[in-house]
PDB file of C-alpha atoms in Angstrom:
ATOM      1  CA  MET W 184     -24.044  40.026 -64.901  1.00 59.00           C
ATOM      2  CA  LYS W 185     -27.505  38.497 -65.005  1.00 53.00           C
ATOM      3  CA  GLU W 186     -25.988  35.050 -65.400  1.00 65.00           C
ATOM      4  CA  GLN W 187     -23.816  35.600 -62.334  1.00 64.00           C
ATOM      5  CA  ARG W 188     -26.835  36.801 -60.348  1.00 64.00           C
ATOM      6  CA  ARG W 189     -28.844  33.748 -61.359  1.00 62.00           C
ATOM      7  CA  GLU W 190     -25.988  31.489 -60.273  1.00 64.00           C
ATOM      8  CA  GLU W 191     -25.733  33.263 -56.922  1.00 63.00           C
ATOM      9  CA  ASP W 192     -29.492  32.956 -56.415  1.00 62.00           C
ATOM     10  CA  LYS W 193     -29.313  29.270 -57.273  1.00 63.00           C
ATOM     11  CA  GLN W 194     -26.514  28.686 -54.787  1.00 68.00           C
ATOM     12  CA  MET W 195     -28.392  30.591 -52.087  1.00 71.00           C
ATOM     13  CA  HIS W 196     -31.505  28.546 -52.765  1.00 61.00           C
ATOM     14  CA  GLU W 197     -29.529  25.308 -52.546  1.00 70.00           C
ATOM     15  CA  LEU W 198     -28.089  26.412 -49.208  1.00 76.00           C
ATOM     16  CA  LYS W 199     -31.610  27.046 -47.905  1.00 72.00           C
ATOM     17  CA  ILE W 200     -32.717  23.620 -49.128  1.00 71.00           C
ATOM     18  CA  ASN W 201     -29.745  21.970 -47.435  1.00 75.00           C
ATOM     19  CA  GLN W 202     -30.560  23.757 -44.191  1.00 80.00           C
ATOM     20  CA  CYS W 203     -34.224  22.707 -44.456  1.00 76.00           C
ATOM     21  CA  GLU W 204     -33.209  19.102 -45.079  1.00 76.00           C
ATOM     22  CA  ALA W 205     -30.989  19.223 -41.992  1.00 81.00           C
ATOM     23  CA  ASP W 206     -33.883  20.697 -39.978  1.00 79.00           C
ATOM     24  CA  VAL W 207     -36.216  17.938 -41.152  1.00 75.00           C
ATOM     25  CA  GLU W 208     -33.670  15.291 -40.187  1.00 82.00           C
ATOM     26  CA  ASP W 209     -33.259  16.852 -36.723  1.00 84.00           C
ATOM     27  CA  VAL W 210     -37.010  16.801 -36.175  1.00 80.00           C
ATOM     28  CA  ARG W 211     -37.195  13.194 -37.399  1.00 80.00           C
ATOM     29  CA  ARG W 212     -34.642  12.196 -34.766  1.00 84.00           C
ATOM     30  CA  GLU W 213     -36.629  14.032 -32.107  1.00 86.00           C
ATOM     31  CA  SER W 214     -39.800  12.346 -33.360  1.00 81.00           C
ATOM     32  CA  TYR W 215     -38.172   8.920 -33.093  1.00 81.00           C
ATOM     33  CA  ALA W 216     -37.168   9.571 -29.481  1.00 86.00           C
ATOM     34  CA  ARG W 217     -40.654  10.781 -28.548  1.00 86.00           C
ATOM     35  CA  GLN W 218     -42.229   7.753 -30.206  1.00 80.00           C
ATOM     36  CA  GLN W 219     -40.010   5.416 -28.210  1.00 84.00           C
ATOM     37  CA  GLU W 220     -41.241   7.167 -25.078  1.00 87.00           C
ATOM     38  CA  LEU W 221     -44.816   6.699 -26.270  1.00 85.00           C
ATOM     39  CA  ASN W 222     -44.243   3.013 -26.955  1.00 82.00           C
ATOM     40  CA  SER W 223     -42.872   2.566 -23.432  1.00 88.00           C
ATOM     41  CA  ALA W 224     -45.858   4.449 -22.014  1.00 87.00           C
ATOM     42  CA  TYR W 225     -48.273   2.173 -23.888  1.00 85.00           C
ATOM     43  CA  CYS W 226     -46.476  -0.912 -22.573  1.00 86.00           C
ATOM     44  CA  GLU W 227     -46.570   0.387 -19.003  1.00 89.00           C
ATOM     45  CA  TRP W 228     -50.268   1.272 -19.293  1.00 86.00           C
ATOM     46  CA  ASN W 229     -51.187  -2.185 -20.610  1.00 88.00           C
ATOM     47  CA  LYS W 230     -49.067  -3.788 -17.887  1.00 88.00           C
ATOM     48  CA  ARG W 231     -50.847  -1.843 -15.145  1.00 88.00           C
ATOM     49  CA  ILE W 232     -54.263  -2.715 -16.583  1.00 89.00           C
ATOM     50  CA  ALA W 233     -53.354  -6.412 -16.605  1.00 89.00           C
ATOM     51  CA  GLU W 234     -52.165  -6.185 -12.996  1.00 88.00           C
ATOM     52  CA  HIS W 235     -55.365  -4.434 -11.929  1.00 89.00           C
ATOM     53  CA  ASP W 236     -57.535  -7.008 -13.717  1.00 89.00           C
ATOM     54  CA  ALA W 237     -55.630  -9.781 -11.945  1.00 89.00           C
ATOM     55  CA  GLN W 238     -56.221  -8.108  -8.574  1.00 87.00           C
ATOM     56  CA  VAL W 239     -59.942  -7.799  -9.305  1.00 87.00           C
ATOM     57  CA  ALA W 240     -60.150 -11.440 -10.451  1.00 88.00           C
ATOM     58  CA  VAL W 241     -58.799 -12.768  -7.143  1.00 86.00           C
ATOM     59  CA  GLY W 242     -60.957 -10.445  -5.052  1.00 87.00           C
ATOM     60  CA  SER W 243     -58.015  -8.495  -3.654  1.00 86.00           C
ATOM     61  CA  THR W 244     -58.632  -5.726  -1.133  1.00 86.00           C
ATOM     62  CA  ARG W 245     -55.850  -3.672  -2.710  1.00 85.00           C
ATOM     63  CA  THR W 246     -57.560  -2.926  -6.014  1.00 88.00           C
ATOM     64  CA  HIS W 247     -57.659   0.779  -5.132  1.00 86.00           C
ATOM     65  CA  LEU W 248     -53.856   0.808  -5.300  1.00 87.00           C
ATOM     66  CA  SER W 249     -53.704  -1.017  -8.615  1.00 88.00           C
ATOM     67  CA  LEU W 250     -56.372   1.354  -9.974  1.00 89.00           C
ATOM     68  CA  GLN W 251     -54.264   4.333  -8.934  1.00 89.00           C
ATOM     69  CA  ALA W 252     -51.333   2.792 -10.812  1.00 89.00           C
ATOM     70  CA  VAL W 253     -53.521   2.465 -13.916  1.00 87.00           C
ATOM     71  CA  GLN W 254     -54.593   6.102 -13.653  1.00 90.00           C
ATOM     72  CA  LEU W 255     -51.002   7.284 -13.228  1.00 92.00           C
ATOM     73  CA  ALA W 256     -49.888   5.230 -16.231  1.00 89.00           C
ATOM     74  CA  GLU W 257     -52.812   6.638 -18.232  1.00 88.00           C
ATOM     75  CA  HIS W 258     -51.725  10.176 -17.351  1.00 90.00           C
ATOM     76  CA  ASP W 259     -48.137   9.435 -18.423  1.00 89.00           C
ATOM     77  CA  LEU W 260     -49.470   7.914 -21.656  1.00 86.00           C
ATOM     78  CA  GLU W 261     -51.509  11.020 -22.430  1.00 88.00           C
ATOM     79  CA  MET W 262     -48.499  13.265 -21.816  1.00 89.00           C
ATOM     80  CA  ALA W 263     -46.351  11.088 -24.084  1.00 87.00           C
ATOM     81  CA  ARG W 264     -49.047  11.198 -26.751  1.00 83.00           C
ATOM     82  CA  MET W 265     -49.169  15.003 -26.553  1.00 86.00           C
ATOM     83  CA  ARG W 266     -45.392  15.228 -26.978  1.00 87.00           C
ATOM     84  CA  VAL W 267     -45.603  13.023 -30.079  1.00 82.00           C
ATOM     85  CA  GLU W 268     -48.387  15.182 -31.532  1.00 80.00           C
ATOM     86  CA  GLN W 269     -46.303  18.311 -30.952  1.00 84.00           C
ATOM     87  CA  VAL W 270     -43.212  16.897 -32.653  1.00 81.00           C
ATOM     88  CA  GLN W 271     -45.322  15.559 -35.527  1.00 75.00           C
ATOM     89  CA  GLU W 272     -46.644  19.073 -36.088  1.00 78.00           C
ATOM     90  CA  LYS W 273     -43.057  20.363 -36.117  1.00 80.00           C
ATOM     91  CA  LEU W 274     -42.170  17.664 -38.646  1.00 76.00           C
ATOM     92  CA  ALA W 275     -45.119  18.600 -40.859  1.00 71.00           C
ATOM     93  CA  GLN W 276     -44.110  22.270 -40.822  1.00 76.00           C
ATOM     94  CA  ALA W 277     -40.449  21.512 -41.519  1.00 75.00           C
ATOM     95  CA  SER W 278     -41.376  19.146 -44.369  1.00 70.00           C
ATOM     96  CA  MET W 279     -43.731  21.697 -45.894  1.00 67.00           C
ATOM     97  CA  LYS W 280     -41.060  24.409 -45.705  1.00 70.00           C
ATOM     98  CA  LEU W 281     -38.641  22.097 -47.495  1.00 68.00           C
ATOM     99  CA  HIS W 282     -41.285  21.254 -50.086  1.00 61.00           C
ATOM    100  CA  ASN W 283     -41.992  24.921 -50.781  1.00 62.00           C
ATOM    101  CA  PHE W 284     -38.305  25.704 -51.337  1.00 62.00           C
ATOM    102  CA  LYS W 285     -37.995  22.792 -53.745  1.00 60.00           C
ATOM    103  CA  LYS W 286     -41.196  23.759 -55.506  1.00 56.00           C
ATOM    104  CA  ASP W 287     -39.879  27.287 -55.997  1.00 54.00           C
ATOM    105  CA  GLN W 288     -36.805  25.764 -57.606  1.00 52.00           C
ATOM    106  CA  GLN W 289     -39.062  23.513 -59.704  1.00 45.00           C
ATOM    107  CA  LEU W 290     -37.589  20.332 -58.282  1.00 41.00           C
ATOM    108  CA  ASN W 291     -39.493  17.151 -57.655  1.00 42.00           C
ATOM    109  CA  THR W 292     -39.396  15.880 -54.111  1.00 41.00           C
ATOM    110  CA  VAL W 293     -40.217  12.476 -52.634  1.00 42.00           C
ATOM    111  CA  GLY W 294     -41.927  12.465 -49.275  1.00 41.00           C
ATOM    112  CA  ALA W 295     -42.637  16.202 -48.916  1.00 44.00           C
ATOM    113  CA  GLU W 296     -46.089  15.795 -50.374  1.00 57.00           C
ATOM    114  CA  LEU W 297     -48.429  13.747 -48.286  1.00 68.00           C
ATOM    115  CA  PRO W 298     -47.751  10.234 -49.626  1.00 77.00           C
ATOM    116  CA  GLY W 299     -50.323   7.679 -50.646  1.00 85.00           C
ATOM    117  CA  VAL W 300     -53.426   7.098 -52.730  1.00 89.00           C
ATOM    118  CA  LYS W 301     -56.334   9.005 -51.212  1.00 91.00           C
ATOM    119  CA  VAL W 302     -59.232   6.800 -50.139  1.00 92.00           C
ATOM    120  CA  ALA W 303     -62.312   7.432 -48.014  1.00 92.00           C
ATOM    121  CA  VAL W 304     -63.159   5.102 -45.131  1.00 92.00           C
ATOM    122  CA  LYS W 305     -66.351   4.014 -46.901  1.00 91.00           C
ATOM    123  CA  GLU W 306     -64.205   2.886 -49.846  1.00 92.00           C
ATOM    124  CA  LEU W 307     -61.906   0.648 -47.778  1.00 93.00           C
ATOM    125  CA  ASP W 308     -63.980  -2.468 -48.356  1.00 91.00           C
ATOM    126  CA  ASP W 309     -63.566  -2.177 -52.142  1.00 92.00           C
ATOM    127  CA  VAL W 310     -60.084  -0.647 -52.274  1.00 92.00           C
ATOM    128  CA  LEU W 311     -58.330  -2.466 -49.408  1.00 94.00           C
ATOM    129  CA  LEU W 312     -60.149  -5.691 -48.577  1.00 92.00           C
ATOM    130  CA  ARG W 313     -61.570  -6.689 -51.968  1.00 90.00           C
ATOM    131  CA  ASP W 314     -58.898  -4.868 -54.021  1.00 91.00           C
ATOM    132  CA  VAL W 315     -61.321  -4.074 -56.838  1.00 88.00           C
ATOM    133  CA  GLY W 316     -59.196  -3.390 -59.923  1.00 87.00           C
ATOM    134  CA  ASN W 317     -56.262  -5.379 -58.474  1.00 90.00           C
ATOM    135  CA  ARG W 318     -54.144  -2.261 -57.909  1.00 91.00           C
ATOM    136  CA  ILE W 319     -52.671  -3.565 -54.669  1.00 93.00           C
ATOM    137  CA  ALA W 320     -52.093  -7.038 -56.111  1.00 91.00           C
ATOM    138  CA  ASN W 321     -50.458  -5.614 -59.231  1.00 92.00           C
ATOM    139  CA  SER W 322     -48.102  -3.503 -57.108  1.00 92.00           C
ATOM    140  CA  ASP W 323     -46.746  -6.744 -55.582  1.00 93.00           C
ATOM    141  CA  LYS W 324     -46.702  -4.974 -52.218  1.00 95.00           C
ATOM    142  CA  TRP W 325     -48.810  -5.161 -49.087  1.00 97.00           C
ATOM    143  CA  PRO W 326     -50.832  -2.089 -48.119  1.00 97.00           C
ATOM    144  CA  LEU W 327     -49.779   0.539 -45.600  1.00 97.00           C
ATOM    145  CA  VAL W 328     -52.777   2.566 -44.430  1.00 97.00           C
ATOM    146  CA  ILE W 329     -51.999   6.083 -43.168  1.00 95.00           C
ATOM    147  CA  ASP W 330     -54.866   7.373 -41.066  1.00 94.00           C
ATOM    148  CA  PRO W 331     -54.311  10.083 -38.425  1.00 91.00           C
ATOM    149  CA  SER W 332     -58.072  10.092 -37.745  1.00 92.00           C
ATOM    150  CA  GLY W 333     -58.171   6.487 -36.480  1.00 92.00           C
ATOM    151  CA  GLN W 334     -61.318   5.684 -38.485  1.00 94.00           C
ATOM    152  CA  ALA W 335     -59.604   2.951 -40.511  1.00 95.00           C
ATOM    153  CA  ALA W 336     -58.620   1.205 -37.271  1.00 95.00           C
ATOM    154  CA  THR W 337     -62.261   1.079 -36.183  1.00 94.00           C
ATOM    155  CA  PHE W 338     -63.317  -0.165 -39.618  1.00 94.00           C
ATOM    156  CA  LEU W 339     -60.722  -2.968 -39.712  1.00 95.00           C
ATOM    157  CA  ARG W 340     -61.151  -4.011 -36.096  1.00 92.00           C
ATOM    158  CA  TYR W 341     -64.791  -4.913 -36.735  1.00 91.00           C
ATOM    159  CA  ARG W 342     -64.183  -6.785 -39.974  1.00 92.00           C
ATOM    160  CA  ASP W 343     -63.135 -10.435 -40.254  1.00 92.00           C
ATOM    161  CA  THR W 344     -59.462  -9.747 -39.589  1.00 95.00           C
ATOM    162  CA  ASN W 345     -56.763 -10.905 -37.207  1.00 96.00           C
ATOM    163  CA  TYR W 346     -56.044  -7.576 -35.542  1.00 96.00           C
ATOM    164  CA  ILE W 347     -52.826  -6.876 -33.647  1.00 95.00           C
ATOM    165  CA  THR W 348     -52.243  -3.723 -31.604  1.00 93.00           C
ATOM    166  CA  ALA W 349     -48.474  -3.412 -31.769  1.00 91.00           C
ATOM    167  CA  CYS W 350     -48.294  -1.182 -28.667  1.00 86.00           C
ATOM    168  CA  ASN W 351     -49.912  -3.897 -26.545  1.00 87.00           C
ATOM    169  CA  PRO W 352     -47.196  -6.255 -25.220  1.00 86.00           C
ATOM    170  CA  ALA W 353     -49.709  -9.106 -24.880  1.00 86.00           C
ATOM    171  CA  CYS W 354     -50.504  -8.929 -28.605  1.00 88.00           C
ATOM    172  CA  MET W 355     -46.797  -8.887 -29.468  1.00 90.00           C
ATOM    173  CA  GLU W 356     -45.833 -11.968 -27.500  1.00 91.00           C
ATOM    174  CA  VAL W 357     -44.382 -14.541 -29.884  1.00 93.00           C
ATOM    175  CA  PRO W 358     -47.028 -17.267 -29.313  1.00 93.00           C
ATOM    176  CA  ALA W 359     -49.901 -14.820 -29.849  1.00 93.00           C
ATOM    177  CA  LEU W 360     -48.232 -13.298 -32.892  1.00 95.00           C
ATOM    178  CA  ARG W 361     -47.521 -16.702 -34.419  1.00 95.00           C
ATOM    179  CA  MET W 362     -51.114 -17.855 -34.008  1.00 94.00           C
ATOM    180  CA  ALA W 363     -52.457 -14.602 -35.444  1.00 95.00           C
ATOM    181  CA  LEU W 364     -50.294 -15.078 -38.544  1.00 96.00           C
ATOM    182  CA  LEU W 365     -51.131 -18.777 -38.847  1.00 94.00           C
ATOM    183  CA  GLY W 366     -54.850 -18.125 -38.509  1.00 94.00           C
ATOM    184  CA  ALA W 367     -54.754 -15.426 -41.188  1.00 95.00           C
ATOM    185  CA  LEU W 368     -52.876 -17.728 -43.576  1.00 94.00           C
ATOM    186  CA  ARG W 369     -54.986 -20.792 -42.793  1.00 92.00           C
ATOM    187  CA  PHE W 370     -58.375 -19.108 -43.139  1.00 93.00           C
ATOM    188  CA  GLY W 371     -57.479 -16.467 -45.739  1.00 93.00           C
ATOM    189  CA  LYS W 372     -57.936 -13.353 -43.617  1.00 94.00           C
ATOM    190  CA  PRO W 373     -56.142 -10.004 -43.396  1.00 96.00           C
ATOM    191  CA  LEU W 374     -53.531  -9.773 -40.666  1.00 97.00           C
ATOM    192  CA  VAL W 375     -53.702  -6.155 -39.499  1.00 97.00           C
ATOM    193  CA  VAL W 376     -50.830  -4.702 -37.467  1.00 97.00           C
ATOM    194  CA  ASP W 377     -51.843  -1.358 -35.942  1.00 96.00           C
ATOM    195  CA  MET W 378     -48.835   0.729 -34.871  1.00 93.00           C
ATOM    196  CA  MET W 379     -51.075   3.671 -33.892  1.00 90.00           C
ATOM    197  CA  GLU W 380     -48.993   6.873 -33.672  1.00 86.00           C
ATOM    198  CA  VAL W 381     -45.738   5.071 -32.844  1.00 86.00           C
ATOM    199  CA  ASP W 382     -42.908   4.505 -35.333  1.00 85.00           C
ATOM    200  CA  MET W 383     -42.197   0.900 -34.340  1.00 86.00           C
ATOM    201  CA  PHE W 384     -41.942  -1.192 -37.485  1.00 92.00           C
ATOM    202  CA  HIS W 385     -38.433  -2.208 -36.378  1.00 90.00           C
ATOM    203  CA  VAL W 386     -40.033  -3.721 -33.257  1.00 89.00           C
ATOM    204  CA  VAL W 387     -42.704  -5.452 -35.335  1.00 93.00           C
ATOM    205  CA  ARG W 388     -40.031  -6.886 -37.638  1.00 94.00           C
ATOM    206  CA  MET W 389     -37.968  -8.088 -34.676  1.00 93.00           C
ATOM    207  CA  ARG W 390     -40.916  -9.843 -33.032  1.00 92.00           C
ATOM    208  CA  PHE W 391     -41.910 -11.643 -36.240  1.00 96.00           C
ATOM    209  CA  ASP W 392     -38.290 -12.676 -36.784  1.00 95.00           C
ATOM    210  CA  GLU W 393     -38.307 -14.225 -33.322  1.00 94.00           C
ATOM    211  CA  ILE W 394     -40.921 -16.663 -34.635  1.00 95.00           C
ATOM    212  CA  ARG W 395     -38.548 -17.643 -37.426  1.00 92.00           C
ATOM    213  CA  ASN W 396     -35.437 -15.987 -38.824  1.00 93.00           C
ATOM    214  CA  GLU W 397     -36.188 -13.586 -41.699  1.00 94.00           C
ATOM    215  CA  LEU W 398     -39.928 -14.210 -41.353  1.00 95.00           C
ATOM    216  CA  MET W 399     -40.889 -10.561 -41.891  1.00 96.00           C
ATOM    217  CA  ASN W 400     -38.963 -10.456 -45.166  1.00 95.00           C
ATOM    218  CA  GLN W 401     -40.779 -13.596 -46.312  1.00 95.00           C
ATOM    219  CA  ILE W 402     -44.098 -11.954 -45.444  1.00 96.00           C
ATOM    220  CA  LEU W 403     -43.204  -8.748 -47.290  1.00 95.00           C
ATOM    221  CA  ASN W 404     -41.992 -10.525 -50.417  1.00 94.00           C
ATOM    222  CA  LYS W 405     -44.862 -13.026 -50.127  1.00 93.00           C
ATOM    223  CA  GLN W 406     -42.583 -16.065 -50.103  1.00 94.00           C
ATOM    224  CA  ILE W 407     -44.345 -17.250 -46.944  1.00 93.00           C
ATOM    225  CA  MET W 408     -47.304 -18.157 -49.182  1.00 90.00           C
ATOM    226  CA  GLU W 409     -45.209 -20.182 -51.649  1.00 89.00           C
ATOM    227  CA  ASN W 410     -44.307 -23.880 -51.602  1.00 87.00           C
ATOM    228  CA  GLU W 411     -46.049 -24.383 -48.253  1.00 88.00           C
ATOM    229  CA  ARG W 412     -43.403 -22.376 -46.407  1.00 90.00           C
ATOM    230  CA  TYR W 413     -46.061 -21.412 -43.860  1.00 90.00           C
ATOM    231  CA  LEU W 414     -45.947 -24.999 -42.560  1.00 90.00           C
ATOM    232  CA  SER W 415     -42.516 -24.286 -41.075  1.00 90.00           C
ATOM    233  CA  ILE W 416     -44.118 -22.149 -38.355  1.00 92.00           C
ATOM    234  CA  VAL W 417     -46.754 -24.762 -37.484  1.00 90.00           C
ATOM    235  CA  GLU W 418     -46.175 -26.620 -34.220  1.00 89.00           C
ATOM    236  CA  LYS W 419     -47.416 -30.090 -33.279  1.00 84.00           C
ATOM    237  CA  THR W 420     -49.593 -28.665 -30.514  1.00 87.00           C
ATOM    238  CA  ASP W 421     -51.519 -26.381 -32.896  1.00 86.00           C
ATOM    239  CA  GLY W 422     -54.254 -28.942 -33.546  1.00 80.00           C
ATOM    240  CA  GLU W 423     -55.751 -30.681 -36.550  1.00 80.00           C
ATOM    241  CA  GLU W 424     -56.994 -27.482 -38.186  1.00 83.00           C
ATOM    242  CA  TYR W 425     -53.350 -26.530 -38.845  1.00 83.00           C
ATOM    243  CA  THR W 426     -51.846 -29.965 -39.402  1.00 77.00           C
ATOM    244  CA  GLY W 427     -52.549 -33.010 -41.506  1.00 70.00           C
ATOM    245  CA  ASN W 428     -54.749 -32.361 -44.536  1.00 74.00           C
ATOM    246  CA  ALA W 429     -55.866 -28.863 -43.500  1.00 74.00           C
ATOM    247  CA  CYS W 430     -56.961 -26.686 -46.415  1.00 84.00           C
ATOM    248  CA  TRP W 431     -54.976 -23.442 -46.391  1.00 88.00           C
ATOM    249  CA  ARG W 432     -56.488 -20.360 -48.092  1.00 90.00           C
ATOM    250  CA  CYS W 433     -53.245 -18.443 -48.479  1.00 90.00           C
ATOM    251  CA  GLU W 434     -54.356 -16.870 -51.754  1.00 90.00           C
ATOM    252  CA  GLN W 435     -56.791 -14.714 -49.759  1.00 92.00           C
ATOM    253  CA  PHE W 436     -54.258 -13.731 -47.079  1.00 95.00           C
ATOM    254  CA  LYS W 437     -53.346 -10.054 -46.714  1.00 96.00           C
ATOM    255  CA  PHE W 438     -50.815  -8.272 -44.531  1.00 97.00           C
ATOM    256  CA  VAL W 439     -51.966  -4.753 -43.635  1.00 97.00           C
ATOM    257  CA  LEU W 440     -49.885  -2.209 -41.747  1.00 97.00           C
ATOM    258  CA  LEU W 441     -51.746   0.668 -40.109  1.00 96.00           C
ATOM    259  CA  THR W 442     -50.298   3.945 -38.802  1.00 94.00           C
ATOM    260  CA  LYS W 443     -51.548   7.308 -37.563  1.00 91.00           C
ATOM    261  CA  LEU W 444     -48.302   9.037 -38.561  1.00 88.00           C
ATOM    262  CA  ARG W 445     -48.780  11.536 -41.383  1.00 84.00           C
ATOM    263  CA  TYR W 446     -45.159  11.120 -42.448  1.00 82.00           C
ATOM    264  CA  PRO W 447     -44.108   7.478 -41.972  1.00 86.00           C
ATOM    265  CA  PRO W 448     -40.445   6.530 -42.468  1.00 85.00           C
ATOM    266  CA  GLU W 449     -39.201   6.218 -46.029  1.00 83.00           C
ATOM    267  CA  GLU W 450     -38.603   2.494 -45.481  1.00 86.00           C
ATOM    268  CA  LEU W 451     -42.331   1.902 -45.151  1.00 91.00           C
ATOM    269  CA  LEU W 452     -43.204   4.099 -48.129  1.00 90.00           C
ATOM    270  CA  HIS W 453     -40.745   2.066 -50.195  1.00 90.00           C
ATOM    271  CA  HIS W 454     -41.858  -1.409 -49.132  1.00 92.00           C
ATOM    272  CA  PHE W 455     -45.647  -0.899 -49.045  1.00 96.00           C
ATOM    273  CA  TYR W 456     -48.486   0.186 -51.301  1.00 95.00           C
ATOM    274  CA  VAL W 457     -49.542   3.363 -49.519  1.00 95.00           C
ATOM    275  CA  LEU W 458     -53.162   4.311 -48.912  1.00 96.00           C
ATOM    276  CA  ARG W 459     -53.976   7.583 -47.164  1.00 94.00           C
ATOM    277  CA  ILE W 460     -57.360   7.952 -45.533  1.00 93.00           C
ATOM    278  CA  HIS W 461     -59.076  11.117 -46.683  1.00 88.00           C
ATOM    279  CA  VAL W 462     -61.594  12.576 -44.256  1.00 84.00           C
ATOM    280  CA  PRO W 463     -63.651  15.273 -46.001  1.00 78.00           C
ATOM    281  CA  PRO W 464     -64.206  18.463 -43.993  1.00 74.00           C
ATOM    282  CA  THR W 465     -67.528  18.642 -42.203  1.00 65.00           C
TER     283      THR W 465
END
């Protein structure tokens, strides 16, 4: 009788876990849709700013109209950001509920716990940039930095990095992206791609692959640094510092992906060495 009751309890628990997994997947789909809206809002906002700056530069008398367009786009961006924050909170709650059910059943779960090696912002220089102890190098992966606080973005933006804001269309134009990558490889600098709170690695991959087919894969597996493969993305118009007998410092190159999402997609957790910024309570 006890054995039958235990089996019934187990089956009931498995049903609850299955339902929780389905709930998490539903929220993930909703999160993806909201993040696409946020990406579009960022693009529109940057577009309106560029248009307003152009109007100001030529001394237009219609700058008040372009400024209104910027303000409207900024309002839409803030609303999109709020919707993403709300769905991210739903995702966190659904993931924690799933984790608790699995913990009660004494199962291990991947992704329910907050992923990543905890690191403070003040430790980023040693852990991320200098890689003291060679943990990142030994993982044979590039780092993914998870930081909902945004402090890591500020830290990296003001270091000697080539910094790309993925939500800014100007930064993601192929010529700008190519030169950012070339400069990081040539001078041995980190190439930082900041996706902010948007799940858009598929867009990042697509834009890099427009430079050269399968380029993102060659960055991720580090083949771009081998056998002078990087020279295949050099163009004749790039100047002497990239052609001829230029000295490339590829051994110091790093590719860093930055996100504000607490629960990035499993694809990123699989392909990157994950660092999670820990902000101690004040």
